[in-house]
Coordinates of C-alpha atoms in Angstrom, one line a residue:
Chain A
M1 CA 0.4 -0.3 -0.2
S2 CA 2.5 2.4 0.7
E3 CA 4.7 1.4 -2.5
E4 CA 0.9 2.5 -4.2
N5 CA 0.8 5.9 -2.5
A6 CA 4.4 6.4 -3.6
N7 CA 3.5 5.8 -6.9
K8 CA 0.9 8.1 -7.2
A9 CA 2.2 11.0 -5.0
N10 CA 5.0 11.5 -8.3
L11 CA 1.8 11.5 -10.3
E12 CA 1.4 15.3 -10.7
V13 CA -1.9 16.5 -11.8
S14 CA -1.5 19.7 -13.1
D15 CA -4.2 22.5 -13.0
K16 CA -4.5 23.3 -17.1
V17 CA -7.5 21.6 -18.5
M18 CA -7.5 19.0 -20.9
I19 CA -10.7 18.0 -21.3
E20 CA -14.3 19.7 -20.4
L21 CA -17.8 18.7 -20.5
K22 CA -20.9 20.8 -19.7
D23 CA -24.3 19.6 -19.8
V24 CA -23.7 17.1 -22.2
H25 CA -26.4 15.6 -24.0
K26 CA -27.1 12.1 -26.0
W27 CA -30.0 10.7 -27.5
Y28 CA -30.2 7.0 -29.6
G29 CA -33.7 7.4 -31.3
E30 CA -35.6 8.5 -28.4
F31 CA -33.5 6.3 -25.7
H32 CA -31.9 9.1 -23.2
V33 CA -27.9 7.7 -23.0
L34 CA -26.2 10.2 -21.7
K35 CA -28.1 12.6 -19.3
N36 CA -26.6 16.3 -18.0
I37 CA -22.6 15.3 -18.2
D38 CA -20.1 17.7 -16.6
L39 CA -17.0 16.7 -16.1
T40 CA -13.7 18.3 -15.7
V41 CA -10.5 16.6 -16.5
R42 CA -6.7 17.7 -16.2
K43 CA -3.7 17.4 -17.6
G44 CA -2.1 14.1 -15.9
E45 CA -5.3 12.6 -14.3
R46 CA -6.5 9.1 -14.3
I47 CA -9.6 9.0 -14.6
V48 CA -11.3 5.3 -14.0
I49 CA -15.3 4.9 -15.0
C50 CA -17.1 2.1 -14.0
G51 CA -20.8 1.6 -13.4
P52 CA -23.5 -1.8 -15.1
S53 CA -23.8 -2.5 -18.7
G54 CA -25.7 -0.1 -19.9
S55 CA -25.2 2.8 -18.0
G56 CA -23.8 5.4 -20.6
K57 CA -19.5 4.7 -20.5
S58 CA -18.5 3.3 -23.4
T59 CA -20.3 5.8 -25.1
L60 CA -19.1 8.7 -22.7
I61 CA -15.6 8.1 -23.8
R62 CA -16.8 7.5 -27.5
C63 CA -18.3 11.0 -27.5
L64 CA -15.1 12.2 -26.9
N65 CA -13.1 11.4 -29.9
R66 CA -16.9 11.7 -32.1
L67 CA -16.7 8.0 -32.7
E68 CA -20.4 8.9 -31.4
E69 CA -22.2 12.8 -31.4
H70 CA -23.5 14.7 -28.7
Q71 CA -26.9 16.5 -29.2
R72 CA -26.7 19.3 -26.3
G73 CA -23.8 20.5 -24.6
Q74 CA -20.3 21.2 -25.1
I75 CA -17.7 19.1 -25.2
I76 CA -14.3 20.6 -25.3
I77 CA -10.8 18.8 -26.1
D78 CA -8.1 20.7 -25.6
G79 CA -9.4 23.6 -26.3
T80 CA -11.0 22.8 -28.9
E81 CA -14.8 22.6 -29.5
L82 CA -16.4 19.2 -30.7
T83 CA -18.6 20.1 -33.2
D84 CA -19.7 18.8 -36.6
D85 CA -17.0 21.0 -38.2
V86 CA -15.2 17.9 -39.7
K87 CA -11.3 19.8 -39.7
H88 CA -11.6 20.0 -36.1
I89 CA -12.5 16.6 -35.3
D90 CA -10.1 15.1 -37.7
A91 CA -7.5 17.4 -35.1
I92 CA -8.5 15.9 -31.9
R93 CA -8.9 12.4 -33.2
S94 CA -5.1 12.5 -33.8
E95 CA -4.8 13.5 -30.2
V96 CA -7.2 11.4 -28.7
G97 CA -5.8 8.0 -28.4
M98 CA -8.3 4.8 -28.4
V99 CA -8.2 1.4 -27.3
F100 CA -10.9 -0.3 -27.6
Q101 CA -12.7 -3.6 -26.1
H102 CA -12.1 -6.2 -29.5
F103 CA -8.6 -4.1 -30.3
N104 CA -9.4 -3.6 -33.7
L105 CA -6.0 -4.0 -35.3
F106 CA -5.6 -4.0 -38.8
P107 CA -5.8 -8.1 -39.8
H108 CA -4.3 -6.8 -43.0
L109 CA -1.3 -5.1 -41.7
T110 CA 2.4 -6.5 -40.0
V111 CA 2.4 -4.9 -36.4
L112 CA 5.0 -2.7 -37.3
E113 CA 2.4 -1.4 -40.4
N114 CA 0.0 -1.4 -38.6
C115 CA 1.8 1.3 -35.6
C116 CA 3.6 3.7 -38.4
L117 CA 0.3 4.0 -40.5
A118 CA -1.1 7.0 -38.5
P119 CA 2.0 8.9 -38.3
I120 CA 2.9 8.5 -41.8
W121 CA -0.2 8.9 -43.7
V122 CA -1.8 11.8 -40.8
R123 CA 1.2 13.4 -39.3
K124 CA 3.4 13.4 -42.8
M125 CA 6.0 11.6 -41.1
P126 CA 8.6 10.1 -43.7
R127 CA 8.2 5.9 -43.1
R128 CA 11.9 5.6 -41.6
E129 CA 10.9 7.5 -38.9
A130 CA 7.9 6.5 -38.2
E131 CA 8.9 2.8 -38.1
D132 CA 12.1 3.7 -35.7
A133 CA 9.4 5.4 -32.8
A134 CA 6.8 2.9 -33.8
M135 CA 9.8 0.2 -32.9
E136 CA 10.5 2.8 -29.9
Y137 CA 7.2 2.2 -28.2
L138 CA 6.6 -1.5 -29.3
E139 CA 9.5 -1.5 -27.0
K140 CA 7.9 -0.1 -24.1
V141 CA 5.2 -2.1 -24.6
K142 CA 7.7 -5.2 -24.8
I143 CA 6.8 -7.1 -28.0
P144 CA 9.1 -5.5 -30.1
E145 CA 10.2 -8.8 -31.4
Q146 CA 6.2 -9.4 -32.9
A147 CA 7.0 -6.5 -35.1
K148 CA 7.2 -8.5 -38.5
K149 CA 3.8 -10.4 -37.3
Y150 CA 0.9 -10.1 -38.1
P151 CA -2.3 -9.0 -35.5
G152 CA -3.7 -13.0 -35.8
Q153 CA -0.9 -14.2 -35.1
L154 CA -1.1 -12.7 -31.8
S155 CA -2.5 -13.7 -28.7
G156 CA -5.2 -11.1 -27.5
G157 CA -3.5 -9.7 -24.2
Q158 CA -0.3 -8.8 -27.6
Q159 CA -2.8 -7.3 -29.5
Q160 CA -4.4 -5.5 -27.2
R161 CA -0.3 -4.2 -26.2
V162 CA 0.0 -3.5 -29.9
A163 CA -3.0 -2.0 -29.6
I164 CA -1.5 1.0 -27.1
A165 CA 1.6 1.5 -28.9
R166 CA -0.3 2.1 -32.2
S167 CA -2.1 4.8 -30.5
L168 CA 0.8 6.0 -28.5
C169 CA 2.6 6.4 -32.0
M170 CA 0.2 9.1 -32.7
N171 CA 1.9 10.9 -29.7
P172 CA -1.3 12.0 -28.1
N173 CA -1.9 14.0 -25.0
I174 CA -5.6 11.7 -24.2
M175 CA -5.4 8.4 -23.6
L176 CA -8.9 6.9 -24.1
F177 CA -9.5 2.5 -23.1
D178 CA -13.1 1.2 -23.5
E179 CA -13.3 -2.0 -21.6
P180 CA -9.6 -2.9 -22.8
T181 CA -9.3 -6.0 -21.0
S182 CA -12.8 -7.6 -20.6
A183 CA -12.1 -10.0 -23.8
L184 CA -9.3 -11.1 -22.2
D185 CA -8.1 -14.3 -20.7
P186 CA -7.8 -13.4 -17.1
E187 CA -3.7 -14.5 -17.8
M188 CA -3.3 -11.8 -20.5
I189 CA -5.3 -9.4 -18.5
K190 CA -2.1 -8.7 -16.0
E191 CA 0.1 -7.4 -18.8
V192 CA -2.4 -5.3 -20.3
L193 CA -2.9 -3.3 -17.0
D194 CA 1.5 -3.6 -16.3
T195 CA 1.8 -1.7 -19.9
M196 CA -1.2 1.0 -18.4
I197 CA 0.0 1.4 -15.5
S198 CA 3.3 2.3 -16.9
L199 CA 1.6 4.5 -19.8
A200 CA 0.0 6.2 -16.3
E201 CA 3.7 7.0 -14.3
T202 CA 4.7 9.0 -17.7
G203 CA 2.1 11.4 -17.1
M204 CA -0.4 10.6 -19.3
T205 CA -4.0 11.7 -19.6
M206 CA -6.0 9.2 -19.2
I207 CA -9.5 7.9 -19.2
C208 CA -10.6 4.2 -18.8
V209 CA -13.9 2.7 -19.0
T210 CA -13.2 -1.1 -16.9
H211 CA -14.1 -3.0 -13.8
E212 CA -10.3 -3.8 -13.1
M213 CA -11.3 -2.0 -9.0
G214 CA -7.7 -3.5 -8.8
F215 CA -6.4 -0.5 -11.5
A216 CA -8.3 1.8 -10.6
K217 CA -7.1 1.5 -6.7
T218 CA -3.3 1.6 -7.9
V219 CA -3.5 4.2 -10.8
A220 CA -6.6 6.5 -10.9
N221 CA -6.7 9.7 -9.0
R222 CA -10.3 9.4 -9.6
V223 CA -13.2 7.1 -10.1
I224 CA -16.2 7.7 -11.7
F225 CA -19.1 5.9 -11.2
M226 CA -22.2 6.0 -14.0
D227 CA -25.8 4.3 -13.9
G228 CA -28.7 5.1 -16.6
G229 CA -26.5 7.7 -18.2
E230 CA -25.8 10.5 -15.4
I231 CA -22.8 10.4 -13.3
I232 CA -23.9 9.6 -9.5
E233 CA -20.5 9.8 -7.6
Q234 CA -17.1 10.7 -8.7
N235 CA -14.1 10.4 -5.5
E236 CA -10.8 9.7 -4.7
P237 CA -10.6 6.3 -5.0
D238 CA -9.8 5.3 -1.1
E239 CA -13.3 7.0 -0.3
F240 CA -15.2 6.1 -3.3
F241 CA -14.8 2.4 -2.3
N242 CA -14.4 2.5 1.5
N243 CA -17.0 5.8 1.9
P244 CA -19.1 5.3 -1.1
Q245 CA -22.1 8.2 -0.1
S246 CA -24.9 6.5 -3.0
D247 CA -26.7 3.3 -2.2
R248 CA -26.3 3.2 -5.5
T249 CA -22.9 2.8 -5.9
K250 CA -23.0 0.8 -2.3
L251 CA -25.2 -1.7 -4.5
F252 CA -22.6 -2.1 -7.4
L253 CA -19.6 -2.2 -5.1
S254 CA -21.1 -4.7 -3.2
Q255 CA -21.9 -7.1 -6.4
I256 CA -18.9 -6.4 -8.1
L257 CA -16.7 -7.0 -4.9
Q258 CA -18.2 -9.9 -4.1
N259 CA -16.7 -12.0 -7.3
Chain B
M1 CA 5.3 -34.9 -7.0
S2 CA 6.0 -36.8 -10.0
K3 CA 6.9 -34.7 -13.0
F4 CA 4.8 -34.5 -15.6
V5 CA 5.8 -36.4 -18.9
P6 CA 3.8 -36.5 -21.8
Q7 CA 2.9 -39.8 -23.8
P8 CA 5.0 -40.4 -27.2
D9 CA 2.9 -40.1 -30.4
L10 CA 1.8 -43.5 -32.4
P11 CA 2.3 -43.7 -35.7
A12 CA -1.4 -43.3 -37.6
P13 CA -3.2 -46.5 -38.5
I14 CA -2.7 -47.2 -41.9
T15 CA -6.0 -47.1 -43.3
N16 CA -5.9 -43.4 -42.4
V17 CA -2.9 -42.1 -43.9
G18 CA -1.2 -42.8 -47.3
V19 CA -3.0 -43.9 -50.6
I20 CA -5.0 -46.1 -49.4
G21 CA -6.7 -43.8 -46.6
W22 CA -7.1 -41.6 -49.1
L23 CA -8.7 -44.1 -51.1
R24 CA -11.1 -44.9 -48.7
N25 CA -11.4 -41.6 -47.4
N26 CA -12.6 -40.6 -50.5
L27 CA -14.1 -42.8 -52.9
F28 CA -15.1 -45.9 -51.0
P29 CA -16.1 -44.1 -47.7
S30 CA -19.5 -46.2 -47.4
P31 CA -21.1 -48.5 -49.9
L32 CA -23.8 -45.7 -51.5
D33 CA -20.5 -43.5 -52.1
T34 CA -19.0 -46.8 -53.5
A35 CA -21.5 -46.9 -55.6
M36 CA -21.3 -44.0 -56.8
T37 CA -17.3 -44.0 -57.3
L38 CA -17.8 -47.5 -59.7
A39 CA -20.6 -46.0 -61.8
A40 CA -18.3 -42.5 -62.3
L41 CA -15.5 -44.8 -63.7
Y42 CA -18.0 -46.5 -65.9
F43 CA -19.7 -43.6 -67.5
L44 CA -16.2 -42.7 -67.9
Y45 CA -14.9 -45.5 -69.7
L46 CA -18.2 -44.8 -71.5
Y47 CA -17.3 -41.5 -72.9
V48 CA -13.9 -40.4 -72.5
P49 CA -11.9 -43.2 -75.0
P50 CA -14.6 -42.2 -77.5
L51 CA -13.8 -38.9 -77.5
F52 CA -10.0 -38.5 -77.2
D53 CA -10.9 -41.1 -80.2
W54 CA -12.3 -38.5 -82.1
A55 CA -10.7 -35.3 -80.7
I56 CA -7.1 -36.6 -81.3
F57 CA -6.4 -40.2 -82.5
S58 CA -8.2 -39.9 -85.4
A59 CA -8.8 -37.1 -86.2
D60 CA -6.8 -34.6 -88.6
W61 CA -4.6 -32.3 -88.4
F62 CA -3.2 -30.8 -91.7
G63 CA -4.5 -30.2 -94.9
D64 CA -5.9 -26.8 -96.7
S65 CA -9.4 -28.0 -97.8
R66 CA -12.2 -30.5 -96.4
D67 CA -11.1 -32.8 -98.8
A68 CA -8.8 -33.7 -96.4
C69 CA -10.8 -35.0 -94.2
T70 CA -11.9 -37.8 -94.7
S71 CA -11.0 -40.5 -91.4
G72 CA -14.3 -39.7 -89.5
G73 CA -12.7 -37.8 -87.0
A74 CA -12.8 -34.4 -85.8
C75 CA -11.4 -32.0 -88.8
W76 CA -9.3 -29.4 -87.3
V77 CA -8.3 -28.1 -90.6
F78 CA -11.0 -26.2 -90.6
V79 CA -9.7 -24.7 -87.5
S80 CA -6.3 -24.5 -88.6
V81 CA -7.4 -22.8 -92.3
R82 CA -9.4 -20.5 -90.5
F83 CA -6.9 -19.5 -87.3
K84 CA -6.0 -16.0 -88.6
Q85 CA -10.2 -15.1 -88.7
F86 CA -10.8 -16.6 -85.3
M87 CA -8.0 -14.5 -84.2
V88 CA -8.1 -11.2 -85.4
G89 CA -11.4 -11.2 -87.4
L90 CA -11.1 -9.0 -90.3
Y91 CA -8.2 -7.3 -89.5
P92 CA -5.7 -6.7 -92.9
D93 CA -2.6 -9.4 -93.0
A94 CA -0.1 -6.6 -93.4
E95 CA -0.7 -5.3 -90.2
V96 CA -1.5 -8.2 -88.0
W97 CA 1.9 -7.9 -86.8
R98 CA 0.0 -4.7 -84.7
V99 CA -1.9 -6.9 -82.7
S100 CA 0.5 -9.4 -81.8
T101 CA 3.5 -7.0 -80.7
A102 CA 0.7 -5.8 -78.3
A103 CA 0.2 -9.8 -77.3
V104 CA 3.5 -9.9 -76.3
L105 CA 4.2 -7.2 -74.7
F106 CA 1.0 -7.7 -72.8
V107 CA 2.1 -10.9 -71.8
A108 CA 5.9 -9.8 -71.0
L109 CA 4.6 -7.1 -68.9
M110 CA 2.4 -9.8 -66.8
I111 CA 5.5 -11.8 -66.5
P112 CA 7.2 -10.1 -63.6
M113 CA 3.5 -9.9 -62.0
F114 CA 3.6 -13.5 -61.1
I115 CA 7.1 -13.8 -59.7
K116 CA 8.1 -13.3 -56.2
G117 CA 10.0 -11.3 -54.9
F118 CA 9.8 -8.5 -57.9
K119 CA 10.1 -5.6 -56.2
H120 CA 8.4 -3.1 -58.4
K121 CA 5.1 -4.7 -59.1
A122 CA 3.1 -2.2 -57.8
W123 CA 4.4 0.5 -60.6
L124 CA 4.1 -2.3 -63.1
G125 CA 0.9 -3.1 -62.3
A126 CA -0.4 0.5 -62.6
F127 CA 1.4 0.6 -65.9
I128 CA -0.3 -1.6 -67.2
L129 CA -3.8 -0.4 -66.1
F130 CA -3.4 3.1 -67.3
G131 CA 0.2 2.9 -69.7
F132 CA -0.2 0.0 -71.6
P133 CA -4.4 0.4 -72.9
F134 CA -2.6 3.5 -74.5
I135 CA 0.3 2.1 -76.3
A136 CA -2.4 -1.3 -77.5
F137 CA -4.8 1.9 -79.0
I138 CA -2.7 3.3 -80.7
L139 CA -1.1 0.5 -82.5
F140 CA -4.7 -0.9 -83.1
S141 CA -6.4 1.3 -84.7
G142 CA -3.3 3.2 -86.0
G143 CA -3.6 6.5 -87.7
S144 CA -0.6 8.0 -86.1
F145 CA 3.0 7.1 -85.8
G146 CA 2.8 6.3 -89.3
L147 CA 0.8 3.2 -88.6
E148 CA -2.3 3.0 -90.8
L149 CA -5.7 3.6 -89.9
V150 CA -7.6 0.2 -89.2
E151 CA -11.3 1.2 -88.5
T152 CA -12.8 -0.7 -85.2
N153 CA -15.3 -2.4 -87.7
M154 CA -12.2 -5.1 -88.9
W155 CA -11.6 -5.5 -85.3
G156 CA -12.4 -9.3 -84.4
G157 CA -12.4 -12.6 -83.4
L158 CA -10.0 -13.3 -80.0
F159 CA -8.4 -9.9 -80.4
L160 CA -12.3 -8.0 -80.4
T161 CA -13.2 -10.4 -77.2
L162 CA -10.1 -10.0 -75.2
V163 CA -10.2 -6.2 -76.3
L164 CA -13.9 -6.1 -74.9
S165 CA -13.3 -8.0 -71.7
F166 CA -9.8 -6.1 -70.9
V167 CA -12.0 -2.6 -70.7
G168 CA -14.9 -4.2 -69.5
I169 CA -12.5 -5.4 -66.5
V170 CA -10.4 -2.5 -65.8
A171 CA -13.3 0.4 -66.3
A172 CA -15.8 -2.2 -64.3
L173 CA -13.6 -2.4 -61.2
P174 CA -13.4 0.9 -60.2
L175 CA -16.5 2.4 -61.3
G176 CA -18.3 -0.6 -59.2
I177 CA -15.9 0.3 -56.1
L178 CA -16.6 3.8 -56.3
L179 CA -20.6 3.3 -56.6
A180 CA -20.2 0.9 -53.5
L181 CA -19.3 3.6 -51.7
G182 CA -21.9 5.9 -52.5
R183 CA -24.7 3.4 -52.0
R184 CA -22.9 3.5 -48.6
S185 CA -22.2 6.9 -48.5
S186 CA -24.9 9.1 -45.8
M187 CA -25.3 11.7 -48.2
P188 CA -28.6 10.9 -49.6
I189 CA -28.0 12.7 -53.0
V190 CA -24.7 10.4 -53.9
K191 CA -26.5 7.6 -52.3
S192 CA -29.4 7.6 -54.8
V193 CA -27.5 8.6 -57.5
C194 CA -26.1 5.6 -56.9
V195 CA -29.6 3.1 -55.7
V196 CA -30.9 4.3 -58.5
F197 CA -28.0 3.7 -61.7
I198 CA -26.8 0.4 -59.9
E199 CA -30.8 -0.9 -60.0
F200 CA -31.5 0.3 -62.9
W201 CA -28.4 -1.4 -65.3
R202 CA -29.4 -4.5 -63.0
G203 CA -32.6 -4.5 -63.9
V204 CA -31.9 -4.5 -67.9
P205 CA -30.2 -7.6 -70.0
L206 CA -27.1 -7.1 -72.0
I207 CA -28.7 -7.7 -74.9
T208 CA -30.4 -4.5 -74.5
V209 CA -28.2 -2.6 -73.5
L210 CA -26.2 -3.2 -76.3
F211 CA -29.2 -3.4 -78.7
M212 CA -29.6 0.6 -77.5
S213 CA -26.2 1.4 -77.4
S214 CA -25.8 0.1 -81.5
V215 CA -29.5 1.1 -82.6
M216 CA -31.3 3.5 -80.5
L217 CA -28.7 6.0 -79.0
P218 CA -27.4 7.0 -82.6
L219 CA -31.1 8.2 -83.3
F220 CA -30.9 10.7 -80.2
L221 CA -27.7 12.0 -81.0
P222 CA -27.2 15.2 -82.9
E223 CA -26.8 14.7 -86.8
G224 CA -23.5 14.0 -87.5
M225 CA -22.9 13.0 -84.4
N226 CA -21.9 9.4 -84.3
F227 CA -19.2 7.7 -82.3
D228 CA -17.6 4.8 -83.0
K229 CA -19.7 1.3 -82.4
L230 CA -17.2 -1.0 -80.5
L231 CA -16.9 2.0 -78.2
R232 CA -20.8 2.7 -77.5
A233 CA -20.7 -1.4 -76.8
M234 CA -17.7 -1.3 -74.4
I235 CA -19.1 1.9 -72.4
G236 CA -23.0 -0.1 -72.0
I237 CA -20.1 -3.0 -70.5
V238 CA -18.6 -1.3 -68.6
L239 CA -21.8 0.3 -67.0
F240 CA -24.1 -2.8 -66.9
Q241 CA -20.9 -4.7 -65.4
S242 CA -20.1 -2.3 -62.5
A243 CA -23.4 -1.7 -61.5
Y244 CA -23.0 -5.4 -60.5
M245 CA -19.2 -5.6 -59.7
A246 CA -20.8 -2.5 -56.9
E247 CA -22.8 -5.1 -55.6
V248 CA -20.1 -7.7 -55.3
V249 CA -18.2 -4.9 -53.5
R250 CA -20.7 -3.8 -51.2
S251 CA -20.7 -7.4 -49.8
G252 CA -16.8 -7.0 -48.7
L253 CA -17.4 -3.6 -47.3
Q254 CA -20.6 -5.0 -45.5
A255 CA -18.3 -8.1 -44.0
I256 CA -15.7 -5.7 -42.5
P257 CA -16.7 -5.3 -38.6
K258 CA -17.6 -2.2 -36.9
G259 CA -14.4 -2.1 -35.1
Q260 CA -12.2 -1.3 -38.1
Y261 CA -13.8 1.6 -39.2
E262 CA -13.8 2.9 -36.0
A263 CA -10.3 2.1 -35.3
A264 CA -9.4 4.1 -38.5
K265 CA -11.4 6.7 -37.1
A266 CA -10.1 7.3 -34.0
L267 CA -6.4 7.7 -35.7
G268 CA -7.2 10.6 -37.6
L269 CA -7.6 8.9 -40.8
S270 CA -10.0 10.6 -43.4
Y271 CA -12.9 9.4 -45.0
W272 CA -11.0 8.6 -48.0
Q273 CA -7.7 7.7 -46.4
S274 CA -9.8 4.8 -44.4
M275 CA -11.5 3.7 -47.0
G276 CA -8.1 2.8 -49.2
L277 CA -5.8 1.9 -46.6
I278 CA -8.2 0.2 -44.8
I279 CA -11.4 -0.6 -45.5
L280 CA -10.6 -1.3 -49.1
P281 CA -7.6 -3.9 -49.1
Q282 CA -9.9 -6.1 -46.6
A283 CA -13.1 -5.6 -48.4
L284 CA -11.8 -6.9 -51.6
K285 CA -9.5 -9.5 -50.2
L286 CA -13.2 -10.9 -49.0
V287 CA -15.1 -10.7 -51.9
I288 CA -12.0 -11.8 -54.7
P289 CA -14.1 -14.9 -55.7
G290 CA -17.5 -12.4 -56.3
I291 CA -14.6 -9.8 -58.3
V292 CA -13.4 -13.3 -60.8
N293 CA -16.8 -14.5 -60.9
T294 CA -18.0 -11.2 -62.7
F295 CA -14.7 -11.4 -64.5
I296 CA -15.5 -14.2 -65.9
A297 CA -18.8 -13.3 -66.3
L298 CA -17.7 -10.3 -68.2
F299 CA -15.8 -12.5 -70.0
K300 CA -18.0 -14.5 -71.9
D301 CA -21.5 -11.9 -71.9
T302 CA -18.8 -9.9 -74.6
T303 CA -20.1 -12.5 -77.0
L304 CA -23.4 -11.0 -76.9
V305 CA -21.7 -8.2 -79.1
L306 CA -22.4 -10.6 -82.1
I307 CA -26.3 -8.9 -82.1
I308 CA -25.0 -5.7 -82.4
G309 CA -22.8 -6.8 -85.7
L310 CA -19.2 -7.2 -83.9
F311 CA -17.3 -10.5 -85.1
D312 CA -15.7 -12.1 -81.7
L313 CA -14.5 -15.2 -81.4
L314 CA -18.0 -17.1 -81.0
S315 CA -18.9 -14.8 -84.2
M316 CA -16.4 -15.4 -86.6
I317 CA -16.7 -18.8 -85.3
Q318 CA -20.0 -18.9 -86.4
S319 CA -20.0 -17.0 -89.9
A320 CA -17.4 -19.3 -90.8
S321 CA -19.2 -22.2 -90.3
Q322 CA -21.8 -21.0 -92.2
D323 CA -19.1 -20.9 -95.5
A324 CA -20.5 -23.0 -98.4
K325 CA -17.0 -24.9 -98.4
W326 CA -16.9 -25.9 -94.4
L327 CA -20.7 -26.7 -94.3
G328 CA -21.4 -29.3 -91.5
F329 CA -17.5 -28.4 -89.6
E330 CA -19.6 -26.2 -86.6
I331 CA -18.9 -29.1 -83.9
E332 CA -14.8 -28.2 -84.5
G333 CA -15.2 -24.6 -84.4
Y334 CA -17.6 -24.6 -81.6
V335 CA -15.3 -26.9 -79.2
F336 CA -12.3 -24.6 -80.9
A337 CA -14.4 -21.9 -79.1
A338 CA -15.2 -23.6 -76.0
L339 CA -11.3 -24.8 -75.8
I340 CA -10.5 -20.9 -75.7
F341 CA -13.1 -19.9 -73.1
W342 CA -12.7 -22.5 -70.7
V343 CA -8.9 -21.6 -70.9
F344 CA -9.2 -18.1 -70.1
C345 CA -11.6 -18.7 -67.1
F346 CA -9.6 -21.4 -65.8
G347 CA -6.7 -19.0 -66.2
M348 CA -8.9 -16.3 -64.1
S349 CA -10.3 -19.1 -61.8
R350 CA -6.6 -20.4 -60.5
Y351 CA -5.4 -16.6 -60.5
S352 CA -8.2 -15.5 -58.0
M353 CA -7.4 -18.4 -56.2
S354 CA -3.2 -18.0 -55.9
L355 CA -4.4 -14.2 -55.1
E356 CA -6.6 -15.3 -52.3
R357 CA -3.5 -17.6 -50.8
K358 CA -1.1 -14.8 -51.1
L359 CA -3.1 -12.5 -49.0
E360 CA -4.4 -14.6 -46.5
T361 CA -2.9 -13.0 -43.8
S362 CA -4.9 -13.8 -40.9
H363 CA -5.7 -16.8 -38.9
A364 CA -8.4 -15.3 -36.9
R365 CA -10.1 -12.7 -37.3
N366 CA -11.3 -9.8 -34.9

């Protein structure tokens, strides 16, 4: 425990606001999936969003790089507001990395090509430079030896680490994780979580939708609980787990911590 | 605790592997299969030897008129005497070298495409698709570079069949891809234009299209404006086949998981980048069998140009067999046509299979 606290203490959160959501609402047809979301994320924060399925947590982070559109309110990413303007959307997407539940690697490209693609085509980086950078990130996620393989030849955990490296190659300011370990076999969860922990130690601003409460306790500086499309409660992890305020949170915690 | 020692692998039973295993598994696995195998062998015995006898052993191969055909087998003299017409139609004898040159050039360009490890396949492929047609066109029709003009109504035979098919294939695929993308577009006008286009061309028979292009279209064009009949037929074929191609490509686009689109977007790739780099390479790979199917259909459909007075391979053979000097030798002509068509179609089919194997990168899809 003391070691964890020491780790966290090193992770400075600056005052700079990276993400700001004001009164965000979203509907899927008639279904009101996000209600009155207000959220401010500062540079270097590590936020874990949890909640029962269908509570809107994935939808919320998918709104942050406009994989989903919000219908009311404002989302401001690093000073740029998300609107219909395609230029703004592309600019924001290239600054915001995203890791998916099902990895979504490109199966027709090698691991290295997966990583180099966006730097070459979006950042217009020379191929050599992009490859060198990609190899560096693959080393950081500890799979440089797989660079020439195709995603289909890797295990789930390795694929997810490639996906993380692929996002990092764009040098993002913010990383979004949408249930990154939910599709993994139990023995592979740890290798992905370790990668995420070491990423957090570099001071990356991270928002993770996850059910890994151990990860939340170790890494997060704030835990957000959502249900029915609303943010019910948010707090520092110690407070959140030991002293939940709302009954809904208590019920949720009792259910997941039983297992 | 005892250490885990795996049991040694035993050899498979003799009846499972090798020649005996293969025979047992494939030809005689059950009484019904045994009966069918024997019946098939009997039919082969009944029909294959006479066929070979007719086509090869008692066939007449040499000569220059029907008098050479006396043995009762196939009279290939008919084919060899008319060979030039079957290949290039009425193309002037003195100019046939131009067609041969283009053919040799095409084959020479294609060979490196099949060589493993050849570095510049992309450039060469682009040249075959976009550069070669111009060279071929200049060679074929002449009228420049000191080449004598050869009107397209002199073009014919296998040469015409291949020109129509090549143009059809090269133009229908990209047009089909654009139509498929358009049909899946979220822009309502683009989408409806593509839907209407595709449904219109799929709804009319090719014969009608060709007939319209050759007979009706000139009536609508202003006086004096009359462009080449072959060109009109080509445009008709391309538009017709691109509608089919569009649906084949669309089926591939729909098979790509949504996550691929999202991952491409999340990395900041633009629409055309994600289509060109991520979605289409995977979608087209998935539908290679469907694409080649359409190509093969297109290749065989070109024979329909007969009805608008263009003389492709089949119509050349048909008119040759109506020649009074050669009455009664249609069968040889049609067998020859069938053989040529089969060789090309089978070639395309094998090429598509090898392409599928070469592009196979995923052991599991995600």
